[in-house]
Amino acid sequence: MVSLGYSIHLVCLLLGALLLQGFIKKMKARLQGRQGPGLLQPYYDLSKLLKKDSVLSEHASWVFRFAPYGVFVFTLTAALFVPLYGPLAPMTYAGDCILVVYLLGMARFLQAIAALDTGSAFGGMGSSREMTISSFVEPALFMALFTVGLQVGSLNLSEMVLRVSKDGAGYLSLFNILLGISFFVVLIAETGRIPVDNPATHLELTMIHEAMILEYSGRYLALIEWSKALKQFIFFALLVNLFLPVPVSRGEAVPLYPLGVFFLKLMVLGYIIAWVETLNAKLRLFRIPNLLLLSLCGSFLALLYCLFFL
């Protein structure tokens, strides 16, 4: 029964990540008065890319060819530590929230060096911008997770989700709402969405993540795009489980109610993301650190509150 629950977890990761991506694109199109692509369009795109041959630069080395596989493995491994519809994850141990951040950091590092490997000017520009933004995002992410861990007395993601879900609405407070907003800004930055980045653009003056993957095609690009969807799913799951708690039970093999509530919360958050992207334009590059510093300050204030008043 436990293995069945873990199988459902893996299916939710691999397929749910693409469905969430399609839902956000659909809602964004609807809010802009367009019909937009179908919900299953990401599956069709991935299938098409997997069937295509890859065109490689003559300057590309083994690093460029290895990076998509490494990025996918690191991202999927990090996702296996993140609880989805319940407090249990396929892999868990004390302090695994730190490991999740480092695994995602390794995936980012592989993408950056692969972009530099081909000698492309766009790749170097995108890598530089990505590393600059990550230097602001990762401290805010660590501080948000540490603050939640301080409140529940554990840095284990499964224990954090279990304790938060037990408290339910009692967990919500002014500073936890502030912490949730700060984490929402981190989510936007880490997933490369407006106003930090625009995943649909290929303009050289605005690209960040897209500039790093311009040289990829075929199955390599499919793995990169799938990894990006998985990373987005990870941050959505962390936000809805840690800051929008609902009561869950430990040990149900097929928990239909928590699974349904989990995907309902993902849909609500996806609609909010689409709404934010519709109402805002992409920020100028030099204004992005200001937004991320506000997120860091919000997490820091919540941490101070936990240290001195709880």
PDB file of C-alpha atoms in Angstrom:
ATOM      1  CA  MET A   1       0.000   0.000   0.000  1.00  0.00           C
ATOM      2  CA  VAL A   2       2.880   2.357   0.799  1.00  0.00           C
ATOM      3  CA  SER A   3       4.485   1.602  -2.575  1.00  0.00           C
ATOM      4  CA  LEU A   4       1.136   2.459  -4.237  1.00  0.00           C
ATOM      5  CA  GLY A   5       1.160   5.825  -2.498  1.00  0.00           C
ATOM      6  CA  TYR A   6       4.720   6.470  -3.681  1.00  0.00           C
ATOM      7  CA  SER A   7       3.746   5.488  -7.236  1.00  0.00           C
ATOM      8  CA  ILE A   8       0.901   8.015  -7.129  1.00  0.00           C
ATOM      9  CA  HIS A   9       3.387  10.590  -5.833  1.00  0.00           C
ATOM     10  CA  LEU A  10       5.721   9.962  -8.783  1.00  0.00           C
ATOM     11  CA  VAL A  11       2.884  10.091 -11.314  1.00  0.00           C
ATOM     12  CA  CYS A  12       1.678  13.384  -9.815  1.00  0.00           C
ATOM     13  CA  LEU A  13       5.177  14.788 -10.220  1.00  0.00           C
ATOM     14  CA  LEU A  14       5.902  13.667 -13.757  1.00  0.00           C
ATOM     15  CA  LEU A  15       2.460  14.285 -15.241  1.00  0.00           C
ATOM     16  CA  GLY A  16       0.962  16.845 -12.866  1.00  0.00           C
ATOM     17  CA  ALA A  17       3.844  19.250 -13.460  1.00  0.00           C
ATOM     18  CA  LEU A  18       3.038  19.439 -17.174  1.00  0.00           C
ATOM     19  CA  LEU A  19      -0.716  19.745 -16.495  1.00  0.00           C
ATOM     20  CA  LEU A  20      -0.082  22.649 -14.120  1.00  0.00           C
ATOM     21  CA  GLN A  21       2.000  24.375 -16.775  1.00  0.00           C
ATOM     22  CA  GLY A  22      -0.776  23.938 -19.318  1.00  0.00           C
ATOM     23  CA  PHE A  23      -3.383  25.247 -16.855  1.00  0.00           C
ATOM     24  CA  ILE A  24      -1.397  28.437 -16.181  1.00  0.00           C
ATOM     25  CA  LYS A  25      -0.990  29.114 -19.918  1.00  0.00           C
ATOM     26  CA  LYS A  26      -4.698  28.522 -20.473  1.00  0.00           C
ATOM     27  CA  MET A  27      -5.770  30.833 -17.645  1.00  0.00           C
ATOM     28  CA  LYS A  28      -3.351  33.523 -18.766  1.00  0.00           C
ATOM     29  CA  ALA A  29      -4.751  33.375 -22.285  1.00  0.00           C
ATOM     30  CA  ARG A  30      -8.330  33.572 -20.988  1.00  0.00           C
ATOM     31  CA  LEU A  31      -7.519  36.608 -18.838  1.00  0.00           C
ATOM     32  CA  GLN A  32      -6.030  38.289 -21.907  1.00  0.00           C
ATOM     33  CA  GLY A  33      -9.116  37.558 -24.017  1.00  0.00           C
ATOM     34  CA  ARG A  34      -7.512  34.791 -26.079  1.00  0.00           C
ATOM     35  CA  GLN A  35      -8.522  31.172 -26.505  1.00  0.00           C
ATOM     36  CA  GLY A  36      -5.015  29.944 -25.800  1.00  0.00           C
ATOM     37  CA  PRO A  37      -3.536  26.441 -26.047  1.00  0.00           C
ATOM     38  CA  GLY A  38      -5.262  23.378 -24.647  1.00  0.00           C
ATOM     39  CA  LEU A  39      -4.521  22.045 -21.186  1.00  0.00           C
ATOM     40  CA  LEU A  40      -2.679  19.077 -22.714  1.00  0.00           C
ATOM     41  CA  GLN A  41      -0.452  21.164 -25.001  1.00  0.00           C
ATOM     42  CA  PRO A  42       2.673  20.677 -22.814  1.00  0.00           C
ATOM     43  CA  TYR A  43       2.324  16.895 -23.256  1.00  0.00           C
ATOM     44  CA  TYR A  44       2.152  17.283 -27.044  1.00  0.00           C
ATOM     45  CA  ASP A  45       5.146  19.633 -27.055  1.00  0.00           C
ATOM     46  CA  LEU A  46       7.208  17.267 -24.935  1.00  0.00           C
ATOM     47  CA  SER A  47       6.286  14.284 -27.090  1.00  0.00           C
ATOM     48  CA  LYS A  48       7.247  16.201 -30.232  1.00  0.00           C
ATOM     49  CA  LEU A  49      10.626  17.248 -28.815  1.00  0.00           C
ATOM     50  CA  LEU A  50      11.449  13.713 -27.671  1.00  0.00           C
ATOM     51  CA  LYS A  51      10.984  12.465 -31.247  1.00  0.00           C
ATOM     52  CA  LYS A  52      13.243  15.108 -32.799  1.00  0.00           C
ATOM     53  CA  ASP A  53      16.984  14.874 -33.324  1.00  0.00           C
ATOM     54  CA  SER A  54      19.265  17.268 -31.468  1.00  0.00           C
ATOM     55  CA  VAL A  55      21.408  19.810 -33.298  1.00  0.00           C
ATOM     56  CA  LEU A  56      24.668  20.421 -31.409  1.00  0.00           C
ATOM     57  CA  SER A  57      27.107  23.286 -31.685  1.00  0.00           C
ATOM     58  CA  GLU A  58      30.558  22.364 -32.975  1.00  0.00           C
ATOM     59  CA  HIS A  59      31.963  23.907 -29.795  1.00  0.00           C
ATOM     60  CA  ALA A  60      29.786  21.814 -27.441  1.00  0.00           C
ATOM     61  CA  SER A  61      31.585  19.317 -25.219  1.00  0.00           C
ATOM     62  CA  TRP A  62      30.356  16.443 -23.052  1.00  0.00           C
ATOM     63  CA  VAL A  63      29.280  19.024 -20.455  1.00  0.00           C
ATOM     64  CA  PHE A  64      26.620  20.375 -22.810  1.00  0.00           C
ATOM     65  CA  ARG A  65      25.309  16.880 -23.577  1.00  0.00           C
ATOM     66  CA  PHE A  66      25.366  15.716 -19.947  1.00  0.00           C
ATOM     67  CA  ALA A  67      23.715  18.808 -18.439  1.00  0.00           C
ATOM     68  CA  PRO A  68      20.061  18.077 -19.460  1.00  0.00           C
ATOM     69  CA  TYR A  69      20.215  14.601 -17.896  1.00  0.00           C
ATOM     70  CA  GLY A  70      21.880  15.952 -14.761  1.00  0.00           C
ATOM     71  CA  VAL A  71      19.382  18.806 -14.441  1.00  0.00           C
ATOM     72  CA  PHE A  72      16.467  16.390 -14.773  1.00  0.00           C
ATOM     73  CA  VAL A  73      17.897  13.916 -12.237  1.00  0.00           C
ATOM     74  CA  PHE A  74      18.722  16.609  -9.668  1.00  0.00           C
ATOM     75  CA  THR A  75      15.293  18.244 -10.035  1.00  0.00           C
ATOM     76  CA  LEU A  76      13.389  14.954  -9.847  1.00  0.00           C
ATOM     77  CA  THR A  77      15.428  13.861  -6.805  1.00  0.00           C
ATOM     78  CA  ALA A  78      14.596  17.141  -5.064  1.00  0.00           C
ATOM     79  CA  ALA A  79      10.916  16.623  -5.922  1.00  0.00           C
ATOM     80  CA  LEU A  80      10.917  13.202  -4.243  1.00  0.00           C
ATOM     81  CA  PHE A  81      11.673  14.904  -0.905  1.00  0.00           C
ATOM     82  CA  VAL A  82       8.703  17.291  -1.218  1.00  0.00           C
ATOM     83  CA  PRO A  83       5.316  16.135   0.182  1.00  0.00           C
ATOM     84  CA  LEU A  84       2.433  16.675  -2.195  1.00  0.00           C
ATOM     85  CA  TYR A  85      -1.077  15.584  -1.146  1.00  0.00           C
ATOM     86  CA  GLY A  86       0.001  14.324   2.304  1.00  0.00           C
ATOM     87  CA  PRO A  87       2.780  14.648   4.865  1.00  0.00           C
ATOM     88  CA  LEU A  88       4.788  11.704   3.533  1.00  0.00           C
ATOM     89  CA  ALA A  89       7.282  11.839   0.660  1.00  0.00           C
ATOM     90  CA  PRO A  90       9.064   8.916  -1.032  1.00  0.00           C
ATOM     91  CA  MET A  91      12.373  10.063   0.446  1.00  0.00           C
ATOM     92  CA  THR A  92      12.733  11.855   3.757  1.00  0.00           C
ATOM     93  CA  TYR A  93      15.213  12.470   6.556  1.00  0.00           C
ATOM     94  CA  ALA A  94      16.108  15.153   9.087  1.00  0.00           C
ATOM     95  CA  GLY A  95      17.007  18.482   7.500  1.00  0.00           C
ATOM     96  CA  ASP A  96      15.976  17.488   3.986  1.00  0.00           C
ATOM     97  CA  CYS A  97      14.686  20.992   3.222  1.00  0.00           C
ATOM     98  CA  ILE A  98      18.338  22.077   3.024  1.00  0.00           C
ATOM     99  CA  LEU A  99      19.109  19.224   0.638  1.00  0.00           C
ATOM    100  CA  VAL A 100      16.215  20.195  -1.631  1.00  0.00           C
ATOM    101  CA  VAL A 101      17.596  23.731  -2.018  1.00  0.00           C
ATOM    102  CA  TYR A 102      21.088  22.398  -2.747  1.00  0.00           C
ATOM    103  CA  LEU A 103      19.817  19.889  -5.311  1.00  0.00           C
ATOM    104  CA  LEU A 104      17.987  22.671  -7.137  1.00  0.00           C
ATOM    105  CA  GLY A 105      21.148  24.752  -6.872  1.00  0.00           C
ATOM    106  CA  MET A 106      23.143  21.951  -8.521  1.00  0.00           C
ATOM    107  CA  ALA A 107      20.623  21.831 -11.359  1.00  0.00           C
ATOM    108  CA  ARG A 108      20.983  25.601 -11.797  1.00  0.00           C
ATOM    109  CA  PHE A 109      24.792  25.274 -11.804  1.00  0.00           C
ATOM    110  CA  LEU A 110      24.692  22.593 -14.519  1.00  0.00           C
ATOM    111  CA  GLN A 111      22.461  24.759 -16.690  1.00  0.00           C
ATOM    112  CA  ALA A 112      24.761  27.741 -16.259  1.00  0.00           C
ATOM    113  CA  ILE A 113      27.989  25.938 -17.184  1.00  0.00           C
ATOM    114  CA  ALA A 114      26.267  24.191 -20.116  1.00  0.00           C
ATOM    115  CA  ALA A 115      25.183  27.585 -21.442  1.00  0.00           C
ATOM    116  CA  LEU A 116      28.792  28.784 -21.212  1.00  0.00           C
ATOM    117  CA  ASP A 117      30.124  25.614 -22.846  1.00  0.00           C
ATOM    118  CA  THR A 118      29.023  26.503 -26.388  1.00  0.00           C
ATOM    119  CA  GLY A 119      30.661  29.929 -26.333  1.00  0.00           C
ATOM    120  CA  SER A 120      27.390  31.661 -27.157  1.00  0.00           C
ATOM    121  CA  ALA A 121      27.062  35.300 -26.119  1.00  0.00           C
ATOM    122  CA  PHE A 122      23.426  34.693 -25.177  1.00  0.00           C
ATOM    123  CA  GLY A 123      24.374  31.715 -23.015  1.00  0.00           C
ATOM    124  CA  GLY A 124      26.945  33.731 -21.085  1.00  0.00           C
ATOM    125  CA  MET A 125      24.498  36.587 -20.606  1.00  0.00           C
ATOM    126  CA  GLY A 126      21.770  34.275 -19.374  1.00  0.00           C
ATOM    127  CA  SER A 127      24.123  32.445 -16.991  1.00  0.00           C
ATOM    128  CA  SER A 128      25.352  35.722 -15.519  1.00  0.00           C
ATOM    129  CA  ARG A 129      21.829  36.970 -14.945  1.00  0.00           C
ATOM    130  CA  GLU A 130      20.653  33.651 -13.504  1.00  0.00           C
ATOM    131  CA  MET A 131      23.516  33.525 -10.980  1.00  0.00           C
ATOM    132  CA  THR A 132      22.915  37.151  -9.986  1.00  0.00           C
ATOM    133  CA  ILE A 133      19.232  36.543  -9.303  1.00  0.00           C
ATOM    134  CA  SER A 134      19.924  33.276  -7.455  1.00  0.00           C
ATOM    135  CA  SER A 135      22.229  35.128  -5.055  1.00  0.00           C
ATOM    136  CA  PHE A 136      19.158  37.076  -3.884  1.00  0.00           C
ATOM    137  CA  VAL A 137      16.617  34.271  -4.136  1.00  0.00           C
ATOM    138  CA  GLU A 138      18.398  31.493  -2.235  1.00  0.00           C
ATOM    139  CA  PRO A 139      18.868  33.477   1.036  1.00  0.00           C
ATOM    140  CA  ALA A 140      15.166  34.388   0.991  1.00  0.00           C
ATOM    141  CA  LEU A 141      14.237  30.754   0.304  1.00  0.00           C
ATOM    142  CA  PHE A 142      16.455  29.447   3.099  1.00  0.00           C
ATOM    143  CA  MET A 143      15.130  32.015   5.550  1.00  0.00           C
ATOM    144  CA  ALA A 144      11.499  31.205   4.721  1.00  0.00           C
ATOM    145  CA  LEU A 145      12.039  27.464   5.203  1.00  0.00           C
ATOM    146  CA  PHE A 146      14.064  27.999   8.396  1.00  0.00           C
ATOM    147  CA  THR A 147      11.314  30.203   9.814  1.00  0.00           C
ATOM    148  CA  VAL A 148       8.683  27.524   9.224  1.00  0.00           C
ATOM    149  CA  GLY A 149      11.083  24.922  10.635  1.00  0.00           C
ATOM    150  CA  LEU A 150      11.621  27.056  13.736  1.00  0.00           C
ATOM    151  CA  GLN A 151       7.894  27.269  14.346  1.00  0.00           C
ATOM    152  CA  VAL A 152       7.290  23.524  14.007  1.00  0.00           C
ATOM    153  CA  GLY A 153      10.588  22.409  15.587  1.00  0.00           C
ATOM    154  CA  SER A 154      11.933  20.468  12.593  1.00  0.00           C
ATOM    155  CA  LEU A 155      13.692  21.002   9.258  1.00  0.00           C
ATOM    156  CA  ASN A 156      12.220  17.823   7.836  1.00  0.00           C
ATOM    157  CA  LEU A 157       9.719  18.710   5.098  1.00  0.00           C
ATOM    158  CA  SER A 158       7.378  15.845   5.943  1.00  0.00           C
ATOM    159  CA  GLU A 159       7.270  16.861   9.614  1.00  0.00           C
ATOM    160  CA  MET A 160       6.831  20.494   8.655  1.00  0.00           C
ATOM    161  CA  VAL A 161       3.828  19.705   6.446  1.00  0.00           C
ATOM    162  CA  LEU A 162       2.344  17.378   9.086  1.00  0.00           C
ATOM    163  CA  ARG A 163       2.642  19.931  11.907  1.00  0.00           C
ATOM    164  CA  VAL A 164       1.333  22.794   9.788  1.00  0.00           C
ATOM    165  CA  SER A 165      -1.636  20.728   8.567  1.00  0.00           C
ATOM    166  CA  LYS A 166      -2.501  19.723  12.146  1.00  0.00           C
ATOM    167  CA  ASP A 167      -2.643  23.366  13.200  1.00  0.00           C
ATOM    168  CA  GLY A 168      -4.816  24.197  10.174  1.00  0.00           C
ATOM    169  CA  ALA A 169      -6.223  27.715  10.273  1.00  0.00           C
ATOM    170  CA  GLY A 170      -4.601  28.208  13.699  1.00  0.00           C
ATOM    171  CA  TYR A 171      -1.235  28.322  11.931  1.00  0.00           C
ATOM    172  CA  LEU A 172      -2.208  31.467  10.057  1.00  0.00           C
ATOM    173  CA  SER A 173      -1.054  34.735  11.589  1.00  0.00           C
ATOM    174  CA  LEU A 174       0.034  38.146  10.365  1.00  0.00           C
ATOM    175  CA  PHE A 175       3.684  37.141  10.162  1.00  0.00           C
ATOM    176  CA  ASN A 176       2.948  33.791   8.552  1.00  0.00           C
ATOM    177  CA  ILE A 177       0.912  35.606   5.902  1.00  0.00           C
ATOM    178  CA  LEU A 178       3.889  37.939   5.393  1.00  0.00           C
ATOM    179  CA  LEU A 179       6.128  34.884   5.139  1.00  0.00           C
ATOM    180  CA  GLY A 180       3.785  33.328   2.584  1.00  0.00           C
ATOM    181  CA  ILE A 181       3.874  36.490   0.442  1.00  0.00           C
ATOM    182  CA  SER A 182       7.673  36.493   0.623  1.00  0.00           C
ATOM    183  CA  PHE A 183       7.730  32.859  -0.479  1.00  0.00           C
ATOM    184  CA  PHE A 184       5.359  33.730  -3.336  1.00  0.00           C
ATOM    185  CA  VAL A 185       7.925  36.240  -4.627  1.00  0.00           C
ATOM    186  CA  VAL A 186      10.609  33.551  -4.368  1.00  0.00           C
ATOM    187  CA  LEU A 187       8.351  31.211  -6.370  1.00  0.00           C
ATOM    188  CA  ILE A 188       7.982  33.785  -9.153  1.00  0.00           C
ATOM    189  CA  ALA A 189      11.742  34.342  -9.313  1.00  0.00           C
ATOM    190  CA  GLU A 190      12.705  30.651  -9.168  1.00  0.00           C
ATOM    191  CA  THR A 191      10.209  29.652 -11.848  1.00  0.00           C
ATOM    192  CA  GLY A 192      11.160  32.546 -14.132  1.00  0.00           C
ATOM    193  CA  ARG A 193       7.766  34.201 -14.370  1.00  0.00           C
ATOM    194  CA  ILE A 194       6.665  37.812 -14.835  1.00  0.00           C
ATOM    195  CA  PRO A 195       7.641  40.312 -13.422  1.00  0.00           C
ATOM    196  CA  VAL A 196      11.088  38.707 -12.834  1.00  0.00           C
ATOM    197  CA  ASP A 197      11.370  36.875 -16.153  1.00  0.00           C
ATOM    198  CA  ASN A 198       9.145  36.086 -19.130  1.00  0.00           C
ATOM    199  CA  PRO A 199       9.129  32.394 -20.109  1.00  0.00           C
ATOM    200  CA  ALA A 200       7.565  33.214 -23.494  1.00  0.00           C
ATOM    201  CA  THR A 201      10.124  35.758 -24.699  1.00  0.00           C
ATOM    202  CA  HIS A 202      13.215  35.410 -26.859  1.00  0.00           C
ATOM    203  CA  LEU A 203      14.268  39.061 -26.873  1.00  0.00           C
ATOM    204  CA  GLU A 204      17.967  39.341 -26.130  1.00  0.00           C
ATOM    205  CA  LEU A 205      17.564  42.283 -23.766  1.00  0.00           C
ATOM    206  CA  THR A 206      15.068  40.512 -21.494  1.00  0.00           C
ATOM    207  CA  MET A 207      16.012  36.808 -21.569  1.00  0.00           C
ATOM    208  CA  ILE A 208      17.317  35.111 -18.423  1.00  0.00           C
ATOM    209  CA  HIS A 209      16.416  31.416 -18.321  1.00  0.00           C
ATOM    210  CA  GLU A 210      15.569  31.203 -22.017  1.00  0.00           C
ATOM    211  CA  ALA A 211      18.992  32.591 -22.940  1.00  0.00           C
ATOM    212  CA  MET A 212      20.673  29.603 -21.269  1.00  0.00           C
ATOM    213  CA  ILE A 213      18.747  27.010 -23.285  1.00  0.00           C
ATOM    214  CA  LEU A 214      18.739  28.589 -26.744  1.00  0.00           C
ATOM    215  CA  GLU A 215      21.336  26.101 -28.005  1.00  0.00           C
ATOM    216  CA  TYR A 216      19.299  23.052 -26.958  1.00  0.00           C
ATOM    217  CA  SER A 217      16.930  21.137 -29.213  1.00  0.00           C
ATOM    218  CA  GLY A 218      15.264  17.732 -29.480  1.00  0.00           C
ATOM    219  CA  ARG A 219      15.365  15.417 -26.484  1.00  0.00           C
ATOM    220  CA  TYR A 220      17.834  17.685 -24.664  1.00  0.00           C
ATOM    221  CA  LEU A 221      15.363  20.570 -24.788  1.00  0.00           C
ATOM    222  CA  ALA A 222      12.562  18.193 -23.744  1.00  0.00           C
ATOM    223  CA  LEU A 223      14.459  17.240 -20.575  1.00  0.00           C
ATOM    224  CA  ILE A 224      15.201  20.895 -19.783  1.00  0.00           C
ATOM    225  CA  GLU A 225      11.557  21.912 -20.229  1.00  0.00           C
ATOM    226  CA  TRP A 226      10.338  18.937 -18.179  1.00  0.00           C
ATOM    227  CA  SER A 227      12.811  19.849 -15.425  1.00  0.00           C
ATOM    228  CA  LYS A 228      11.526  23.417 -15.476  1.00  0.00           C
ATOM    229  CA  ALA A 229       7.942  22.175 -15.057  1.00  0.00           C
ATOM    230  CA  LEU A 230       9.030  19.907 -12.185  1.00  0.00           C
ATOM    231  CA  LYS A 231      10.776  22.782 -10.436  1.00  0.00           C
ATOM    232  CA  GLN A 232       7.653  24.905 -10.759  1.00  0.00           C
ATOM    233  CA  PHE A 233       5.585  22.048  -9.320  1.00  0.00           C
ATOM    234  CA  ILE A 234       7.984  21.765  -6.351  1.00  0.00           C
ATOM    235  CA  PHE A 235       7.571  25.418  -5.394  1.00  0.00           C
ATOM    236  CA  PHE A 236       3.816  25.330  -5.887  1.00  0.00           C
ATOM    237  CA  ALA A 237       3.616  22.259  -3.621  1.00  0.00           C
ATOM    238  CA  LEU A 238       5.771  23.896  -0.944  1.00  0.00           C
ATOM    239  CA  LEU A 239       3.684  27.067  -0.975  1.00  0.00           C
ATOM    240  CA  VAL A 240       0.266  25.388  -0.779  1.00  0.00           C
ATOM    241  CA  ASN A 241       1.371  22.822   1.829  1.00  0.00           C
ATOM    242  CA  LEU A 242       3.278  25.157   4.133  1.00  0.00           C
ATOM    243  CA  PHE A 243       1.215  28.328   3.844  1.00  0.00           C
ATOM    244  CA  LEU A 244      -2.273  27.129   2.799  1.00  0.00           C
ATOM    245  CA  PRO A 245      -2.687  24.168   5.138  1.00  0.00           C
ATOM    246  CA  VAL A 246      -5.588  21.733   5.255  1.00  0.00           C
ATOM    247  CA  PRO A 247      -5.940  18.724   7.592  1.00  0.00           C
ATOM    248  CA  VAL A 248      -4.276  15.600   6.153  1.00  0.00           C
ATOM    249  CA  SER A 249      -3.823  12.070   7.409  1.00  0.00           C
ATOM    250  CA  ARG A 250      -0.675   9.990   7.533  1.00  0.00           C
ATOM    251  CA  GLY A 251      -0.625   6.584   5.901  1.00  0.00           C
ATOM    252  CA  GLU A 252      -3.579   6.595   3.473  1.00  0.00           C
ATOM    253  CA  ALA A 253      -2.587   4.707   0.338  1.00  0.00           C
ATOM    254  CA  VAL A 254      -4.966   6.564  -1.984  1.00  0.00           C
ATOM    255  CA  PRO A 255      -6.140   9.701  -0.151  1.00  0.00           C
ATOM    256  CA  LEU A 256      -8.726  10.988  -2.600  1.00  0.00           C
ATOM    257  CA  TYR A 257      -9.813  13.929  -0.472  1.00  0.00           C
ATOM    258  CA  PRO A 258      -6.306  15.339   0.218  1.00  0.00           C
ATOM    259  CA  LEU A 259      -5.334  14.685  -3.413  1.00  0.00           C
ATOM    260  CA  GLY A 260      -8.352  16.590  -4.679  1.00  0.00           C
ATOM    261  CA  VAL A 261      -7.803  19.468  -2.253  1.00  0.00           C
ATOM    262  CA  PHE A 262      -4.115  19.606  -3.207  1.00  0.00           C
ATOM    263  CA  PHE A 263      -4.855  19.988  -6.911  1.00  0.00           C
ATOM    264  CA  LEU A 264      -7.628  22.483  -6.168  1.00  0.00           C
ATOM    265  CA  LYS A 265      -5.137  24.643  -4.288  1.00  0.00           C
ATOM    266  CA  LEU A 266      -2.680  24.310  -7.182  1.00  0.00           C
ATOM    267  CA  MET A 267      -5.383  25.526  -9.568  1.00  0.00           C
ATOM    268  CA  VAL A 268      -6.154  28.536  -7.372  1.00  0.00           C
ATOM    269  CA  LEU A 269      -2.478  29.408  -7.106  1.00  0.00           C
ATOM    270  CA  GLY A 270      -2.034  28.889 -10.845  1.00  0.00           C
ATOM    271  CA  TYR A 271      -4.884  31.315 -11.510  1.00  0.00           C
ATOM    272  CA  ILE A 272      -3.261  33.871  -9.197  1.00  0.00           C
ATOM    273  CA  ILE A 273       0.034  33.488 -11.076  1.00  0.00           C
ATOM    274  CA  ALA A 274      -1.761  34.011 -14.406  1.00  0.00           C
ATOM    275  CA  TRP A 275      -3.550  37.048 -12.962  1.00  0.00           C
ATOM    276  CA  VAL A 276      -0.271  38.560 -11.694  1.00  0.00           C
ATOM    277  CA  GLU A 277       1.396  38.011 -15.072  1.00  0.00           C
ATOM    278  CA  THR A 278      -1.532  39.590 -16.893  1.00  0.00           C
ATOM    279  CA  LEU A 279      -1.587  42.734 -14.755  1.00  0.00           C
ATOM    280  CA  ASN A 280       2.168  43.302 -14.610  1.00  0.00           C
ATOM    281  CA  ALA A 281       4.955  43.898 -17.085  1.00  0.00           C
ATOM    282  CA  LYS A 282       8.434  42.501 -16.747  1.00  0.00           C
ATOM    283  CA  LEU A 283      10.636  44.581 -14.468  1.00  0.00           C
ATOM    284  CA  ARG A 284      13.848  46.150 -15.686  1.00  0.00           C
ATOM    285  CA  LEU A 285      16.798  43.931 -14.849  1.00  0.00           C
ATOM    286  CA  PHE A 286      18.275  46.332 -12.303  1.00  0.00           C
ATOM    287  CA  ARG A 287      14.974  46.592 -10.420  1.00  0.00           C
ATOM    288  CA  ILE A 288      14.627  42.849  -9.865  1.00  0.00           C
ATOM    289  CA  PRO A 289      17.034  42.821  -6.855  1.00  0.00           C
ATOM    290  CA  ASN A 290      14.815  45.393  -5.127  1.00  0.00           C
ATOM    291  CA  LEU A 291      11.827  43.049  -5.363  1.00  0.00           C
ATOM    292  CA  LEU A 292      13.870  40.099  -4.117  1.00  0.00           C
ATOM    293  CA  LEU A 293      15.306  42.145  -1.244  1.00  0.00           C
ATOM    294  CA  LEU A 294      11.750  42.961  -0.151  1.00  0.00           C
ATOM    295  CA  SER A 295      11.065  39.228  -0.084  1.00  0.00           C
ATOM    296  CA  LEU A 296      14.196  38.652   1.990  1.00  0.00           C
ATOM    297  CA  CYS A 297      13.182  41.401   4.431  1.00  0.00           C
ATOM    298  CA  GLY A 298       9.711  39.890   4.821  1.00  0.00           C
ATOM    299  CA  SER A 299      11.205  36.475   5.644  1.00  0.00           C
ATOM    300  CA  PHE A 300      13.653  38.092   8.045  1.00  0.00           C
ATOM    301  CA  LEU A 301      10.894  39.935   9.920  1.00  0.00           C
ATOM    302  CA  ALA A 302       8.942  36.688  10.260  1.00  0.00           C
ATOM    303  CA  LEU A 303      12.092  34.990  11.564  1.00  0.00           C
ATOM    304  CA  LEU A 304      12.622  37.724  14.175  1.00  0.00           C
ATOM    305  CA  TYR A 305       9.018  37.371  15.282  1.00  0.00           C
ATOM    306  CA  CYS A 306       9.475  33.630  15.760  1.00  0.00           C
ATOM    307  CA  LEU A 307      12.707  34.107  17.702  1.00  0.00           C
ATOM    308  CA  PHE A 308      11.447  36.737  20.130  1.00  0.00           C
ATOM    309  CA  PHE A 309       7.684  36.246  20.420  1.00  0.00           C
ATOM    310  CA  LEU A 310       7.080  32.501  20.042  1.00  0.00           C
TER     311      LEU A 310
END
